[in-house]
PDB file of C-alpha atoms and ligand atoms in Angstrom:
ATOM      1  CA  UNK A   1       0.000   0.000   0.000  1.00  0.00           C
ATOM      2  CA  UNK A   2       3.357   2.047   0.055  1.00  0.00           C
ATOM      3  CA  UNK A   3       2.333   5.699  -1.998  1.00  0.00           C
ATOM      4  CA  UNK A   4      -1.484   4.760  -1.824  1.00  0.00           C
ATOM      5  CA  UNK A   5      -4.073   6.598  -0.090  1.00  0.00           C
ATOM      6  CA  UNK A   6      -7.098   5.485  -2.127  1.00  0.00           C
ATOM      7  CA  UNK A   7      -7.892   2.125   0.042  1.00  0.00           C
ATOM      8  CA  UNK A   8     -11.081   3.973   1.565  1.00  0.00           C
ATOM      9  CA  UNK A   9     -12.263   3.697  -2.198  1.00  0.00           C
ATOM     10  CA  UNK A  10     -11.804  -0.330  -2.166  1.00  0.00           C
ATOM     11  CA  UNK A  11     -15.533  -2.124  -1.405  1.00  0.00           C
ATOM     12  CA  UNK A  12     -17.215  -5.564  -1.607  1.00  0.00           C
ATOM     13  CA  UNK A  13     -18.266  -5.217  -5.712  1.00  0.00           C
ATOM     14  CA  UNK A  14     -20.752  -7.412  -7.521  1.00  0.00           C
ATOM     15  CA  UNK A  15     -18.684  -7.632 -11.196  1.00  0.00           C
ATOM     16  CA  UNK A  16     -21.244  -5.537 -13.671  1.00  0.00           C
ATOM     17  CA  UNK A  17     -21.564  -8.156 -16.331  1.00  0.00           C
ATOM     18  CA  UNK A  18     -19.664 -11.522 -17.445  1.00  0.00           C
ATOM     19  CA  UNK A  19     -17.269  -9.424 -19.679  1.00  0.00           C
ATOM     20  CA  UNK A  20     -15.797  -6.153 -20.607  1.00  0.00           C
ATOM     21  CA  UNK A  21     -19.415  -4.212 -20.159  1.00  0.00           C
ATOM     22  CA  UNK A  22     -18.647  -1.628 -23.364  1.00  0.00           C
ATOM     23  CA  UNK A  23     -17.222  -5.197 -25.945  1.00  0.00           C
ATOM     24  CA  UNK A  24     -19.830  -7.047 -25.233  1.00  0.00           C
ATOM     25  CA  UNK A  25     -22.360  -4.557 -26.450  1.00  0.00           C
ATOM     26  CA  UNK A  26     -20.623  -3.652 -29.601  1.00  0.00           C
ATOM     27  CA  UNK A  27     -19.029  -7.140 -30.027  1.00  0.00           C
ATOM     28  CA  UNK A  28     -15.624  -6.205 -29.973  1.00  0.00           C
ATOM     29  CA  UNK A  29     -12.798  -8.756 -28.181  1.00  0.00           C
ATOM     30  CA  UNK A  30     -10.311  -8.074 -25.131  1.00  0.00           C
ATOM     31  CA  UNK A  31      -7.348  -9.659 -23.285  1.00  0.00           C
ATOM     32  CA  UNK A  32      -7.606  -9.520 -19.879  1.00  0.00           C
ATOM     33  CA  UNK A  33     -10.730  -7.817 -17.609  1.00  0.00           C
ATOM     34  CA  UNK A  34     -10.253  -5.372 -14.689  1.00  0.00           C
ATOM     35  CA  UNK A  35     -12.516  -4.618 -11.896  1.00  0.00           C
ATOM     36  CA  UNK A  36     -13.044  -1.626 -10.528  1.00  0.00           C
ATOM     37  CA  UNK A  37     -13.119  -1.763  -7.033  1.00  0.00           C
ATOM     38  CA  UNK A  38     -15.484   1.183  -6.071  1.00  0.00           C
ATOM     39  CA  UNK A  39     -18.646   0.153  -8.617  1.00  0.00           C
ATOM     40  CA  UNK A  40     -18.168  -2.912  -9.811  1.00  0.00           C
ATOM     41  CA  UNK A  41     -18.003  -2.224 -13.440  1.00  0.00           C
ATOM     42  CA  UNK A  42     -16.186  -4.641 -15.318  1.00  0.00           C
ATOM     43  CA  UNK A  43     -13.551  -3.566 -18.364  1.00  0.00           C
ATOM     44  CA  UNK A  44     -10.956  -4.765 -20.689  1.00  0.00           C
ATOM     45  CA  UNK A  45      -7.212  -4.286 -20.201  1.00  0.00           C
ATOM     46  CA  UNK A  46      -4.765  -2.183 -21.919  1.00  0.00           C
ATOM     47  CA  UNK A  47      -3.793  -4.769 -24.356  1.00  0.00           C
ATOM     48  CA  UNK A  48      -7.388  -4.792 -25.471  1.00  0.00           C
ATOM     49  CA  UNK A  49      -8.550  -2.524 -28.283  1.00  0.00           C
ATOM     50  CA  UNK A  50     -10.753  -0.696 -26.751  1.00  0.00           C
ATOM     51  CA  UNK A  51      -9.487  -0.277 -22.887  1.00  0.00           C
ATOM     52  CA  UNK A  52     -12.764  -0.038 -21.444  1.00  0.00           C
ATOM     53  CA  UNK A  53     -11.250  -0.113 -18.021  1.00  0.00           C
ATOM     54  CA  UNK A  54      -8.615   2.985 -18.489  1.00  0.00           C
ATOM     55  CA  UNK A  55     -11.409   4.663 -20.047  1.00  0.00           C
ATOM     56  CA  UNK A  56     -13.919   3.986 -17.043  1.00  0.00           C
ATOM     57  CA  UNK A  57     -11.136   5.383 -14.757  1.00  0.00           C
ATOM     58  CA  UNK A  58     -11.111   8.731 -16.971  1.00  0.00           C
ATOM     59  CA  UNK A  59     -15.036   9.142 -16.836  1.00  0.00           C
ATOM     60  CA  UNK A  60     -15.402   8.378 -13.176  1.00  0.00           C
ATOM     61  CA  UNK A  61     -12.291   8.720 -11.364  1.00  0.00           C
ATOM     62  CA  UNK A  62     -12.670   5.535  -9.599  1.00  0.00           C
ATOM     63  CA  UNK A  63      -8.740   4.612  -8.475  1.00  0.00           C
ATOM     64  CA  UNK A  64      -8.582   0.949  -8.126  1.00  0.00           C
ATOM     65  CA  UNK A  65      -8.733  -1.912 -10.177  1.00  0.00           C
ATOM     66  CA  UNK A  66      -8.844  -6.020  -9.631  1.00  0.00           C
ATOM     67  CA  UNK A  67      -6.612  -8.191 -12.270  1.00  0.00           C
ATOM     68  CA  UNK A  68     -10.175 -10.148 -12.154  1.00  0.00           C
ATOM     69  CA  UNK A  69      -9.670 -12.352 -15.722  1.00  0.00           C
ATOM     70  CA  UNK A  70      -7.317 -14.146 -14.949  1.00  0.00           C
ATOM     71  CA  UNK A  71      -8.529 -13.872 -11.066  1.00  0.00           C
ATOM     72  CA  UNK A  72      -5.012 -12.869 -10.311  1.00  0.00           C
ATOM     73  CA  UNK A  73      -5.431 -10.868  -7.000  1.00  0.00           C
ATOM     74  CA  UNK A  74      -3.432  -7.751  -7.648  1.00  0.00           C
ATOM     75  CA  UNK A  75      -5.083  -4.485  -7.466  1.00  0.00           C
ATOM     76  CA  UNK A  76      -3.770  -1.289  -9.222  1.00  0.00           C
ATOM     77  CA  UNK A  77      -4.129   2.067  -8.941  1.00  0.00           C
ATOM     78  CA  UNK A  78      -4.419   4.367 -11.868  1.00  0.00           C
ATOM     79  CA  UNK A  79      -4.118   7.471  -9.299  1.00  0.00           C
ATOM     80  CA  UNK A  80      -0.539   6.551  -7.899  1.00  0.00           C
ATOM     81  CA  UNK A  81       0.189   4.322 -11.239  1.00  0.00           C
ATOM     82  CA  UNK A  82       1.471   1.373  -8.240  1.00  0.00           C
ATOM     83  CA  UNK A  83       0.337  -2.168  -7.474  1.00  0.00           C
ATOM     84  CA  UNK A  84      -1.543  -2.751  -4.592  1.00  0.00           C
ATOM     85  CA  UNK A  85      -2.942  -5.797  -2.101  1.00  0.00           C
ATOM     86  CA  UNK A  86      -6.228  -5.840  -1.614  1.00  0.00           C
ATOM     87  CA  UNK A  87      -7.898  -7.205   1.568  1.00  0.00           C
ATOM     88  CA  UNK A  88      -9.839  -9.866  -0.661  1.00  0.00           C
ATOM     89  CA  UNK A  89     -10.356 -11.021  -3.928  1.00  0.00           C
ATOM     90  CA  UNK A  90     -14.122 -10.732  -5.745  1.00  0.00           C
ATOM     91  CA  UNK A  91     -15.245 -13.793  -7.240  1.00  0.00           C
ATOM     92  CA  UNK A  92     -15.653 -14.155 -10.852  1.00  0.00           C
ATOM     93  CA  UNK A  93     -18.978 -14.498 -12.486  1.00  0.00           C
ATOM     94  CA  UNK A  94     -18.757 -17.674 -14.370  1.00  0.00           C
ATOM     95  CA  UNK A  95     -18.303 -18.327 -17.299  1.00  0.00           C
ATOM     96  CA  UNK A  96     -16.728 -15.637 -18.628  1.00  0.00           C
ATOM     97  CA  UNK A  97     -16.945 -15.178 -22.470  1.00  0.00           C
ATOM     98  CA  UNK A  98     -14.173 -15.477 -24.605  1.00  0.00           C
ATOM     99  CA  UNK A  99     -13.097 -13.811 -27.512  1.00  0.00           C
ATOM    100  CA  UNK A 100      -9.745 -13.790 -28.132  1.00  0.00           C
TER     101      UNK A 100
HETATM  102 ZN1   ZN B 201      -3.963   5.278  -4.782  1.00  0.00          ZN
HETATM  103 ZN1   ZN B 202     -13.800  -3.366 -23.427  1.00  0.00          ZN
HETATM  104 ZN1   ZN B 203     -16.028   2.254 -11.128  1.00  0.00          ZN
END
């Protein structure tokens, strides 16, 4: 948590869909998901395309993210650009599409 002060913003999230929220409506594949830890809304990577989940961090300002396909544990935060722990990690909604 060393250069973090955003953990306040970390809660108990139900993921907002299966897959990257914005691909699966206009069909369009990603990598790897991200969660956001202070909504829930789920988003693709920055390998993806589209990078649903950088651009959810623009719109709303919401700091932290959950490596959450692959469930990898590791939270980020876009705020202080460092990797974080996080007290838990959310379970996935299964199955989760796959496109690539
Ligand atoms: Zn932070
Ligand atoms: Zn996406
Ligand atoms: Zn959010």
């Amino acid at each position: 948590m060393i250069g973090c002060r955003h953990s306040m913003t970390i809660n108990d999230v139900t993921p907002s869909a299966r897959g990257c929220e914005e691909c699966l409506k206009v069909g369009s594949p990603w990598v790897h998901l991200r969660l956001c830890r202070t909504c829930g809304h789920v988003g693709c990577c920055d390998q993806s395309p589209l990078r649903h989940a950088t651009a959810h961090f623009h719109a709303t300002h919401h700091p932290i993210i959950e490596g959450y396909d692959p469930p990898e544990g590791w939270g980020w935060c876009y705020v202080d650009e460092a990797m974080i722990d996080l007290p838990d990690q959310t379970a996935q909604l299964t199955p989760i599409p796959r496109y690539v």
